[in-house]
Amino acid sequence: MKNQKRTTIHDIARKLNIAASSVSRALNNSSKVSASTKELILKTAKELNYKQNFLAQNLRKGQNQTIGVVVPRINQNFFSNIIAGLEEVTYKNGYNLVICQSNESHEREVQCVETLIHQHVSCIVISISVEHTNDDHLKNVLAQGIQLIQFDRVAQDLETFKVINDNEQAATEAVSHMINQGYRRIALLEGPQNLAIFRQRKAGYLRALEQHRVPVVEELIIKNAWTKELGAKATRKLLSLPKPPDAVFASTSDFSALGVLEVANSMGFKVPDVLGVCGYSNEAFSEITTPSITTVDQYSKKMGKAIADLYFEEIKEAPNSTVYKTVSIKPKLIVRSSTQRKNIPG
Amino acid sequence: MKNQKRTTIHDIARKLNIAASSVSRALNNSSKVSASTKELILKTAKELNYKQNFLAQNLRKGQNQTIGVVVPRINQNFFSNIIAGLEEVTYKNGYNLVICQSNESHEREVQCVETLIHQHVSCIVISISVEHTNDDHLKNVLAQGIQLIQFDRVAQDLETFKVINDNEQAATEAVSHMINQGYRRIALLEGPQNLAIFRQRKAGYLRALEQHRVPVVEELIIKNAWTKELGAKATRKLLSLPKPPDAVFASTSDFSALGVLEVANSMGFKVPDVLGVCGYSNEAFSEITTPSITTVDQYSKKMGKAIADLYFEEIKEAPNSTVYKTVSIKPKLIVRSSTQRKNIPG
DNA sequence: CTGAAAGCGCTTACAG
DNA sequence: CTGAAAGCGCTTACAG
């Protein structure tokens, strides 16, 4: 049964005693074929179990109906939902998705991008790795005439299409909510500041403090605490201070917030009464921890769809446009137990 | 900058005043080119930023260096790790991965498979959906001369390559462990019995009871409790029985075990002292629940690699072999708090 | 070792 | 409306 020949348009043509070009036209529903022959061809194609050959089609047309995606990790909720959203729209449009993981390594990311360029995909959708140092590989994408859409973690200075969240606004809301719950010494766990999203979240934190006239305390701002382990480590340090914080905004992720939670629990700081905790990105687990974690939902699946829509509705239509649009999706604060005090002081 | 022409072997040939065939040979490192011209060609290729065209290559060779994967969901740990494992090996071999989700729908699964056949991928790697009703689409894959590897959730009767876990053995170990912890009325949350993996886990449960001469109690065996919600529902029912269970083996997943845990907590059944809970597949969250959940690790990343190795080391070499191998990976019981009693009765 | 030619399966101007 | 031909970018027997 194996390795049998697939039927081609020539098989159909031969059987029907017509030209292959007519078969091609009929299959593409061209108006330049009579309805009767078209019908006959379609019927025969079905009989012979004909499947068009993507490779030949794309080679001939000089395009590849494939979109490449590069994400740091596919097993984080945020990214897997992005992909689910992308998938829905791209498949509907007859395009394929090739997914690569950078594993947060810049080097691996460059490799992924090379592979995708190599395949001459129509468009590359990317969220850069935490190690991001330069934009050369992204510039190269553009230079090759391949469309580029950055999302979430974007290289700000590089002009491309972008789909992002308003991180600053979300962070401001999160911290304001904590202040309203009576927290006053709110620590910030920063992400690596080479990424714009983490700079923006820090800005949002500072803005909220300013708006509510809460003083900024430098020792409560911890750099580079963006994984569960680093979040835990930062928390051990914070909770050992002479004047420990009464809340922690883990601005990078729920993973980091989880680290906070575990250390707080083990050091006997009761969450949320003695210590408030807020995370970011609404990972599935944030709902099931004890207590559940207040976080920011980024509407990831919707974001994935927005990216694909951007490609199919705008970019594909005007591939030579140099007007780069940025789509911003408003995230939403999800208040859960970890910041809801029974008795709000003061 | 956009839509510029990519350099082809003819560009290199023209520049060097040689035949395109020689360029091709040099690029493929054929021995039929002199070392000096080879060097020259490679240098020029680099200068002109030449990238081979996959489409043309694959079309010419009559193959597509792509492997298709169909999984129920990519955002479950088990599957995302399988994919990470696959990725590692396939990229190393210069192959691409196209990933599809069936979303547990048989119809969608059939669609995914059609799309992949359509693309004439070299191999389809699949874990069937829970709705699995028939194997027609899989038979079709084989009929099209495309390699097929089933993993984890396999259609047992269909002869193909398979990479599986020894589910029965793992379930026996899990239940034996619970019996050793003094649990005697161990409920079973079954998965849909149309899937072999769930039949096997049930068999393992029954085997453990038999080995330890623990009587089987029919009312403690709950059908179709394979999601968090169904697990919760089943648990409400079980814990309301005149003689409730003293343990629950959520044989389907940690999601189901999580449902058990939440209901147990809210109904005041203390885990693990009053109620033992064991899940399956070692989702990331199972470590962070309160208490943490005993579960079975399936070595998912290793399994992903094993699948890819099977393809590259065996199937690809002997594509017409009809000897189908089954690779079995031994899963491992991970004992955590949810089954570790402080005082083992009796 | 090198070149000219055929062909993978398709689409699309060109002619009629 | 239909056909013959060229060509997308490559590889590979065939000849020399």
XYZ file of C-alpha atoms (C1' of nucleotides) in Angstrom:
724
model
C 0.000 0.000 0.000
C 2.877 2.343 0.612
C 4.492 4.948 -1.566
C 1.900 4.628 -4.252
C 1.664 7.484 -6.711
C -0.727 10.240 -5.879
C -3.064 11.260 -8.652
C -2.113 14.491 -10.386
C -3.974 16.803 -12.685
C -2.416 14.907 -15.563
C -4.084 11.687 -14.475
C -7.417 13.428 -14.552
C -6.633 15.067 -17.888
C -5.615 11.769 -19.450
C -8.697 9.992 -18.243
C -10.941 12.722 -19.600
C -8.924 13.374 -22.735
C -8.545 17.052 -22.059
C -5.647 19.361 -21.260
C -4.111 19.558 -17.813
C -4.579 23.303 -17.889
C -8.319 22.857 -18.057
C -8.184 20.561 -15.081
C -6.205 23.130 -13.174
C -8.734 25.805 -14.065
C -11.670 23.683 -13.013
C -10.003 22.822 -9.721
C -9.391 26.498 -9.095
C -12.948 27.278 -9.976
C -11.908 29.544 -12.791
C -14.639 31.080 -14.926
C -12.772 30.074 -18.043
C -14.097 26.529 -18.045
C -17.540 25.474 -19.126
C -19.808 24.393 -16.327
C -20.204 20.941 -17.828
C -16.487 20.105 -18.089
C -15.905 21.628 -14.693
C -18.483 19.300 -13.233
C -16.975 16.334 -14.999
C -13.491 17.199 -13.777
C -14.593 17.692 -10.196
C -16.375 14.367 -10.281
C -13.363 12.562 -11.677
C -11.057 14.279 -9.211
C -13.169 12.939 -6.404
C -13.249 9.477 -7.940
C -9.491 9.344 -8.267
C -9.106 10.779 -4.768
C -7.156 13.720 -6.100
C -5.423 16.008 -3.614
C -3.740 19.139 -4.806
C -0.012 19.291 -4.194
C 0.795 22.223 -1.940
C 4.466 22.124 -2.753
C 3.938 22.434 -6.474
C 1.246 25.046 -6.074
C 3.268 27.186 -3.748
C 6.425 26.788 -5.783
C 4.623 27.874 -8.889
C 2.926 30.790 -7.188
C 6.127 31.794 -5.468
C 4.575 31.794 -2.037
C 4.189 29.490 0.871
C 0.847 29.397 2.610
C 2.459 28.959 5.962
C 2.816 31.215 8.959
C 5.703 30.698 11.335
C 5.393 31.342 15.060
C 8.273 31.791 17.464
C 7.491 31.824 21.161
C 9.660 31.362 24.230
C 7.670 28.337 25.386
C 4.567 26.588 24.191
C 3.652 25.137 27.561
C 2.765 28.424 29.172
C -0.886 29.199 29.130
C -0.399 32.563 27.571
C 1.508 31.226 24.593
C -0.498 28.069 24.080
C -3.638 30.168 23.976
C -2.062 32.581 21.538
C -1.328 29.593 19.347
C -4.838 28.209 19.686
C -6.164 31.584 18.571
C -3.773 31.768 15.640
C -4.603 28.238 14.618
C -8.300 28.895 14.426
C -7.930 31.738 11.975
C -5.045 30.433 9.903
C -6.592 27.030 9.249
C -9.827 28.689 8.247
C -7.813 30.534 5.630
C -6.152 27.396 4.358
C -2.797 28.331 5.835
C -0.550 26.237 8.005
C 1.194 27.083 11.184
C 4.756 26.085 11.971
C 5.541 26.536 15.632
C 9.011 27.007 17.128
C 10.154 27.478 20.711
C 13.114 29.650 21.573
C 13.245 28.319 25.116
C 14.049 31.895 26.147
C 17.385 31.680 24.356
C 18.307 34.431 21.929
C 20.556 32.110 20.007
C 17.835 29.519 19.598
C 15.443 32.274 18.578
C 17.783 33.377 15.820
C 17.940 29.768 14.658
C 14.160 29.464 14.627
C 13.850 32.619 12.592
C 16.484 31.380 10.135
C 14.618 28.123 9.667
C 11.406 29.982 8.981
C 13.039 32.364 6.539
C 14.576 29.346 4.948
C 11.144 27.917 4.367
C 10.044 31.232 3.029
C 6.918 31.353 5.146
C 4.539 34.176 4.342
C 4.683 35.700 7.764
C 6.564 35.291 11.022
C 4.774 35.914 14.302
C 7.131 36.361 17.207
C 7.374 37.118 20.897
C 11.017 37.691 21.694
C 13.037 35.800 24.263
C 14.116 37.267 27.550
C 17.707 37.270 26.387
C 16.859 39.651 23.570
C 19.967 41.610 22.705
C 19.557 42.853 19.156
C 17.074 42.983 16.315
C 19.295 41.784 13.484
C 17.415 38.563 12.873
C 14.135 40.467 12.779
C 15.488 43.019 10.357
C 16.619 40.127 8.246
C 13.039 38.848 8.115
C 11.902 42.143 6.672
C 14.842 42.264 4.305
C 13.786 38.896 2.908
C 10.380 40.280 2.077
C 8.667 38.229 4.737
C 5.945 39.815 6.807
C 6.603 40.198 10.511
C 4.209 40.606 13.397
C 5.529 41.044 16.888
C 3.281 40.417 19.855
C 3.419 40.915 23.595
C 7.184 40.916 24.037
C 8.098 43.263 21.236
C 11.311 44.967 20.214
C 9.888 48.454 20.582
C 12.228 50.369 18.371
C 11.807 48.088 15.417
C 8.960 49.266 13.232
C 6.737 46.320 12.461
C 3.163 45.321 12.986
C 2.572 44.751 16.675
C -0.142 43.261 18.817
C 0.282 44.164 22.433
C -1.364 44.692 25.765
C -1.439 47.958 27.618
C 0.913 46.733 30.303
C 1.344 50.032 32.062
C -2.379 50.526 32.438
C -2.858 46.968 33.698
C -0.061 47.344 36.233
C -1.475 50.654 37.421
C -4.849 49.034 37.960
C -3.374 46.078 39.789
C -1.343 48.226 42.156
C -4.185 50.701 42.670
C -6.386 47.787 43.654
C -3.779 46.731 46.214
C -3.562 50.229 47.605
C -7.329 50.290 47.897
C -7.092 47.097 49.908
C -4.983 49.035 52.375
C -1.561 47.765 51.384
C 1.044 50.499 51.673
C 4.451 48.855 51.418
C 4.029 47.147 48.078
C 7.115 45.410 46.760
C 7.707 45.083 43.035
C 9.237 42.019 41.454
C 10.635 43.325 38.198
C 11.262 41.426 35.016
C 14.427 41.939 32.981
C 14.302 45.570 31.921
C 15.599 44.903 28.437
C 12.061 43.839 27.620
C 9.587 46.662 27.126
C 6.709 44.818 28.721
C 8.576 44.693 32.016
C 9.588 48.335 31.813
C 5.973 49.242 31.201
C 4.738 47.224 34.136
C 7.251 48.924 36.368
C 6.096 52.289 35.054
C 2.531 51.306 35.877
C 3.546 50.378 39.397
C 5.280 53.719 39.896
C 2.347 55.581 38.399
C -0.116 53.933 40.793
C 2.035 54.771 43.791
C 2.310 58.343 42.623
C -1.391 58.707 41.969
C -2.181 57.535 45.476
C 0.713 59.446 47.016
C 2.329 56.293 48.324
C 6.063 56.758 48.668
C 8.425 54.684 46.537
C 10.748 52.556 48.663
C 13.804 51.474 46.734
C 14.573 48.429 48.838
C 11.160 47.015 47.923
C 11.945 46.985 44.231
C 13.661 43.748 43.252
C 15.323 43.324 39.924
C 15.113 40.254 37.781
C 12.684 38.197 39.820
C 10.800 36.682 36.964
C 10.705 32.944 37.542
C 9.194 30.955 40.367
C 12.622 30.364 41.874
C 13.729 33.976 41.580
C 10.387 35.117 42.949
C 10.864 32.836 45.938
C 14.394 34.028 46.511
C 13.359 37.670 46.321
C 10.562 37.027 48.774
C 12.827 35.388 51.332
C 14.937 38.503 51.206
C 11.994 40.893 51.361
C 10.297 39.158 54.251
C 13.545 39.209 56.224
C 13.806 43.001 56.047
C 13.461 44.978 59.269
C 10.389 46.550 57.692
C 9.059 43.863 55.329
C 6.520 44.717 52.623
C 2.815 44.189 53.228
C 2.233 43.183 49.610
C 4.118 41.944 46.560
C 3.309 42.716 42.946
C 4.928 39.957 40.928
C 4.756 41.938 37.729
C 6.349 39.292 35.553
C 4.139 36.266 35.849
C 2.030 34.033 37.998
C 5.032 31.729 38.235
C 6.863 34.388 40.133
C 3.752 35.061 42.247
C 3.625 31.369 43.052
C 7.170 31.564 44.381
C 6.071 34.478 46.582
C 3.094 32.543 47.834
C 5.056 29.459 48.759
C 7.694 31.390 50.679
C 5.063 33.517 52.421
C 3.209 30.384 53.444
C 6.328 28.697 54.706
C 7.543 31.793 56.584
C 4.164 32.238 58.227
C 3.154 35.458 56.509
C -0.562 34.993 56.072
C -1.825 35.815 52.585
C -3.779 38.067 52.065
C -4.073 39.464 55.595
C -0.402 40.059 56.342
C 0.864 39.948 52.781
C -1.019 40.693 49.572
C 0.115 38.964 46.396
C -0.662 39.826 42.811
C 0.673 38.050 39.722
C 0.386 38.502 35.989
C -1.027 36.556 33.022
C -3.682 34.358 34.548
C -2.013 30.996 34.275
C -4.440 28.139 34.881
C -2.898 27.319 38.227
C -3.401 30.787 39.686
C -7.007 29.897 40.326
C -6.231 26.756 42.281
C -3.478 27.813 44.633
C -4.245 28.388 48.296
C -5.202 31.167 48.369
C -6.027 31.805 44.725
C -3.893 34.484 43.104
C -5.068 37.885 41.913
C -3.704 38.367 38.422
C -4.031 40.089 35.066
C -5.712 38.301 32.198
C -4.317 39.174 28.796
C -7.063 37.691 26.651
C -4.484 35.523 25.034
C -6.693 33.555 22.693
C -8.329 36.745 21.480
C -4.865 38.168 20.983
C -3.909 35.174 18.854
C -6.951 35.695 16.690
C -6.208 39.412 16.433
C -2.723 38.632 15.148
C -4.037 36.291 12.471
C -6.804 38.706 11.516
C -4.257 41.449 11.168
C -2.382 39.306 8.703
C -5.291 38.083 6.630
C -7.367 41.238 6.639
C -4.708 43.864 6.266
C -1.159 42.786 5.675
C -1.846 40.173 3.055
C -3.977 42.623 1.116
C -1.361 45.352 0.997
C 1.961 43.558 1.342
C 4.032 46.548 0.360
C 2.531 48.998 2.758
C 5.020 50.513 5.127
C 2.396 51.774 7.507
C 2.791 49.555 10.508
C -0.199 49.252 12.722
C -0.151 48.455 16.409
C -3.166 46.677 17.857
C -3.568 47.029 21.583
C -5.742 44.705 23.583
C -6.822 45.867 26.996
C -6.025 43.322 29.690
C -8.241 42.773 32.708
C -7.494 42.576 36.401
C -8.848 39.423 37.985
C -9.250 39.913 41.693
C -8.943 36.727 43.725
C -8.265 35.820 47.342
C -4.589 36.728 47.527
C -5.342 40.450 47.683
C -8.750 40.530 49.292
C -8.434 41.389 52.930
C -11.261 40.694 55.264
C -10.497 43.847 57.220
C -9.057 46.715 55.350
C -6.864 48.718 57.729
C -7.060 52.427 58.139
C 12.869 45.984 0.428
C 9.922 43.680 0.053
C 9.220 40.847 -2.325
C 12.678 40.938 -3.756
C 13.860 37.893 -5.633
C 15.664 35.259 -3.654
C 18.903 34.017 -5.124
C 18.704 30.625 -6.779
C 21.283 28.117 -7.881
C 21.085 29.687 -11.326
C 22.224 33.034 -9.982
C 25.260 31.362 -8.520
C 25.863 29.373 -11.709
C 25.633 32.474 -13.869
C 28.010 34.432 -11.701
C 30.542 31.615 -11.747
C 29.966 30.631 -15.355
C 29.272 27.037 -14.505
C 26.255 24.750 -14.741
C 23.455 24.879 -12.217
C 23.826 21.156 -11.721
C 27.316 21.648 -10.392
C 26.038 24.235 -7.980
C 23.404 21.820 -6.789
C 26.013 19.122 -6.306
C 28.292 21.403 -4.358
C 25.466 22.542 -2.143
C 24.558 18.939 -1.442
C 28.156 18.171 -0.740
C 28.302 15.609 -3.478
C 31.620 13.926 -4.150
C 31.202 14.571 -7.852
C 32.520 18.124 -7.668
C 36.118 19.137 -7.364
C 37.073 20.539 -4.016
C 38.108 23.830 -5.544
C 34.825 24.545 -7.370
C 32.893 23.363 -4.359
C 34.696 25.877 -2.234
C 34.094 28.614 -4.740
C 30.410 27.801 -4.974
C 29.942 27.688 -1.212
C 31.677 31.026 -0.887
C 29.534 32.631 -3.573
C 26.393 31.115 -2.092
C 27.198 32.768 1.183
C 27.976 36.071 -0.523
C 24.694 36.097 -2.361
C 22.868 34.990 0.794
C 21.594 31.902 -0.926
C 18.952 29.829 0.853
C 17.819 26.564 -0.607
C 14.166 26.422 -1.540
C 12.461 23.702 0.452
C 9.429 23.670 -1.766
C 11.408 23.009 -4.920
C 13.654 20.489 -3.230
C 10.836 18.553 -1.731
C 8.783 18.691 -4.898
C 11.664 17.365 -6.887
C 12.441 14.625 -4.396
C 8.798 13.728 -4.066
C 8.805 14.102 -0.338
C 8.047 16.690 2.231
C 10.438 17.031 5.129
C 7.649 17.720 7.510
C 6.102 15.723 10.301
C 2.525 16.398 11.300
C 1.354 16.078 14.885
C -2.252 15.772 16.002
C -2.960 16.077 19.699
C -6.145 16.752 21.634
C -4.719 19.923 23.221
C -1.360 21.618 23.200
C -1.836 23.347 26.524
C -1.691 20.230 28.613
C 1.677 19.522 30.058
C 1.796 16.024 28.730
C 1.217 17.076 25.144
C 3.312 20.214 25.191
C 6.219 18.168 26.494
C 5.680 15.525 23.843
C 5.906 18.307 21.292
C 9.025 19.778 22.854
C 10.626 16.340 22.630
C 9.569 15.875 19.040
C 10.793 19.326 18.134
C 14.248 18.713 19.445
C 14.821 15.661 17.287
C 12.984 16.730 14.153
C 14.741 20.086 13.879
C 18.072 18.403 14.375
C 17.203 16.307 11.330
C 16.188 19.299 9.269
C 12.531 18.429 9.392
C 9.653 20.648 10.315
C 6.791 20.064 12.626
C 3.225 21.052 11.869
C 1.072 20.907 14.953
C -2.712 20.514 15.016
C -5.161 20.310 17.881
C -8.258 18.173 17.685
C -9.740 19.801 20.771
C -10.943 16.319 21.708
C -13.329 16.315 18.754
C -13.272 13.353 16.404
C -14.558 15.458 13.551
C -11.841 18.059 14.024
C -9.286 15.267 14.265
C -10.392 13.903 10.908
C -10.015 17.402 9.470
C -6.517 17.769 10.898
C -5.486 14.451 9.417
C -6.933 15.423 6.035
C -4.987 18.657 6.059
C -1.784 16.816 6.840
C -2.379 14.191 4.161
C -3.106 17.028 1.841
C 0.301 18.470 2.550
C 1.778 15.052 2.051
C 3.832 15.180 5.218
C 6.289 12.336 5.652
C 4.789 11.113 8.862
C 1.780 11.760 11.064
C 2.143 11.461 14.825
C -1.180 11.221 16.587
C -2.842 10.781 19.944
C -6.519 10.210 19.306
C -9.356 12.276 20.710
C -11.662 11.088 23.425
C -14.518 10.931 20.956
C -12.669 8.332 18.904
C -15.227 6.259 17.065
C -13.492 4.730 14.095
C -10.110 4.387 12.446
C -11.037 5.304 8.888
C -8.995 8.488 8.791
C -5.960 6.640 10.147
C -6.327 3.854 7.615
C -6.463 6.559 5.004
C -3.095 7.878 6.158
C -1.540 4.469 5.573
C -3.343 4.105 2.262
C -1.761 7.359 1.118
C 1.680 5.952 1.806
C 2.268 8.270 4.740
C 3.932 6.919 7.836
C 1.859 6.837 10.985
C 2.945 6.715 14.607
C 0.346 6.548 17.321
C 1.258 7.472 20.870
C -0.315 7.301 24.295
C -3.943 7.289 23.230
C -3.758 4.686 20.498
C -6.348 2.841 18.457
C -5.245 -0.575 19.626
C -6.593 -2.714 16.843
C -4.991 -0.681 14.114
C -1.540 -1.999 13.322
C 0.856 0.909 13.238
C 3.968 2.004 15.047
C 3.076 2.896 18.601
C 4.771 4.619 21.486
C 2.956 4.012 24.705
C 3.184 3.819 28.447
C 2.464 0.720 30.439
C -0.715 2.145 31.876
C -1.842 -1.001 33.590
C 1.430 -1.387 35.426
C 1.451 2.263 36.477
C -2.115 2.064 37.746
C -1.319 -1.110 39.656
C 1.611 0.608 41.326
C -0.402 3.666 42.195
C -3.222 1.682 43.748
C -0.840 -0.671 45.523
C 0.847 2.338 47.039
C -2.509 3.574 48.287
C -3.309 0.191 49.777
C 0.060 0.224 51.506
C -0.881 3.571 52.986
C -3.822 1.818 54.602
C -6.572 2.926 52.257
C -9.133 0.178 51.757
C -12.160 1.731 50.068
C -10.445 3.169 47.032
C -12.755 4.728 44.485
C -11.841 4.733 40.790
C -12.608 7.627 38.500
C -12.653 6.035 35.075
C -11.979 7.648 31.751
C -14.114 6.910 28.698
C -13.653 3.207 28.088
C -13.491 3.537 24.332
C -9.881 4.598 24.856
C -7.476 1.771 25.601
C -5.403 3.821 28.027
C -8.388 4.188 30.305
C -9.323 0.523 30.048
C -5.758 -0.368 30.950
C -5.711 1.916 33.956
C -8.931 0.369 35.163
C -7.413 -3.068 34.687
C -4.423 -1.961 36.747
C -6.705 -0.756 39.512
C -8.557 -4.065 39.566
C -5.312 -5.992 39.494
C -3.934 -4.134 42.505
C -7.100 -4.747 44.487
C -6.964 -8.413 43.608
C -3.294 -8.761 44.465
C -3.918 -7.279 47.882
C -7.216 -9.101 48.333
C -9.138 -5.884 48.658
C -12.748 -6.390 47.577
C -14.036 -4.531 44.529
C -16.967 -2.286 45.422
C -19.017 -1.418 42.365
C -20.471 1.787 43.748
C -16.955 3.166 44.097
C -16.242 2.873 40.390
C -17.409 5.977 38.569
C -17.634 6.088 34.828
C -16.554 8.983 32.697
C -15.085 11.243 35.348
C -12.206 12.539 33.322
C -12.306 16.333 33.576
C -11.963 18.570 36.598
C -15.690 19.213 36.615
C -16.664 15.569 36.211
C -14.128 14.614 38.855
C -15.686 17.125 41.227
C -19.181 15.912 40.487
C -18.207 12.287 41.016
C -16.562 13.183 44.298
C -19.621 14.982 45.635
C -21.576 11.828 44.953
C -18.957 9.513 46.442
C -18.476 11.524 49.607
C -22.231 11.583 50.161
C -22.472 7.788 50.187
C -23.446 6.092 53.456
C -20.036 4.443 53.322
C -17.838 6.931 51.454
C -14.446 5.921 50.018
C -11.259 6.589 51.976
C -9.309 7.283 48.787
C -9.850 8.227 45.156
C -7.725 7.165 42.224
C -8.401 9.724 39.506
C -7.035 7.475 36.793
C -7.640 9.894 33.976
C -5.642 12.969 34.854
C -4.502 15.412 37.444
C -7.307 17.686 36.315
C -9.776 15.163 37.572
C -7.736 14.733 40.779
C -7.864 18.478 41.255
C -11.658 18.319 41.132
C -11.537 15.635 43.807
C -9.249 17.714 45.972
C -11.370 20.829 45.794
C -14.571 19.005 46.686
C -12.840 17.093 49.478
C -11.489 20.345 50.902
C -14.841 22.082 50.709
C -16.734 19.115 52.191
C -14.271 18.872 55.046
C -12.695 15.544 54.135
C -9.112 16.031 55.144
C -6.594 14.952 52.498
C -4.645 12.689 52.964
C -5.765 11.587 56.424
C -9.428 11.000 55.725
C -9.227 10.797 51.963
C -6.262 9.815 49.815
C -6.055 11.258 46.299
C -3.961 10.104 43.386
C -3.982 11.591 39.891
C -2.276 10.823 36.605
C 0.208 12.530 34.275
C 2.089 14.904 36.504
C 0.713 18.215 35.350
C 2.771 21.133 36.621
C 0.071 22.231 39.031
C -0.082 18.895 40.835
C 3.005 19.887 42.746
C 1.585 23.162 44.006
C -1.891 22.266 45.174
C -2.600 22.011 48.880
C -1.790 19.277 49.533
C 0.364 18.343 46.558
C -1.009 15.503 44.475
C 0.477 12.044 44.098
C 0.545 11.243 40.422
C 2.114 9.248 37.608
C 4.801 10.811 35.477
C 4.821 9.625 31.892
C 8.228 10.961 30.873
C 6.484 12.927 28.222
C 9.483 14.732 26.779
C 11.402 11.470 26.566
C 8.380 9.953 24.892
C 8.369 12.748 22.316
C 12.006 12.087 21.558
C 11.370 8.354 21.348
C 8.673 8.967 18.749
C 10.955 11.088 16.614
C 13.840 8.659 17.012
C 11.580 5.833 15.936
C 10.848 7.739 12.769
C 14.356 8.833 11.914
C 16.210 5.723 12.983
C 13.857 3.026 11.842
C 10.842 3.969 9.811
C 12.534 6.365 7.463
C 15.209 3.796 6.735
C 12.802 1.025 5.851
C 9.649 2.784 4.709
C 8.051 -0.297 3.249
C 8.448 -2.518 6.236
C 5.191 -3.862 7.549
C 6.654 -4.882 10.868
C 5.196 -2.415 13.279
C 7.077 -1.883 16.441
C 5.619 -0.772 19.734
C 7.858 1.177 22.077
C 6.770 1.151 25.677
C 8.041 3.683 28.174
C 7.706 2.833 31.809
C 5.977 5.592 33.721
C 6.852 6.432 37.299
C 4.758 6.934 40.392
C 5.450 10.247 42.094
C 4.393 10.073 45.700
C 3.378 13.411 47.182
C 1.373 14.608 50.169
C -2.098 13.661 48.982
C -1.539 9.976 49.715
C 0.984 10.094 52.536
C -0.743 9.509 55.815
C 0.982 10.447 59.006
C -0.524 7.461 60.776
C -1.179 4.420 58.712
C -4.136 2.594 60.258
C -4.154 -1.107 61.063
C 34.677 16.120 -12.620
C 31.250 18.952 -15.580
C 27.225 20.107 -18.463
C 22.668 19.741 -20.862
C 18.297 17.969 -20.324
C 14.308 16.118 -18.251
C 10.962 16.323 -14.898
C 8.638 16.881 -9.864
C 3.051 19.029 -10.149
C 1.289 22.898 -10.743
C -0.415 27.779 -12.916
C -0.837 31.162 -16.263
C 0.073 34.106 -20.109
C -0.526 33.285 -25.032
C -3.004 31.631 -29.091
C -6.816 30.109 -31.113
C -14.030 27.958 -23.660
C -9.703 24.924 -24.654
C -4.893 23.565 -25.521
C 0.256 23.776 -25.868
C 4.028 25.700 -23.762
C 6.881 27.846 -20.444
C 8.559 28.056 -16.019
C 8.611 28.088 -10.418
C 13.784 26.043 -8.203
C 15.541 22.164 -7.670
C 17.857 17.106 -8.455
C 19.577 13.401 -10.990
C 20.266 10.059 -14.572
C 22.855 10.398 -18.863
C 26.779 11.627 -21.679
C 31.149 13.038 -22.054
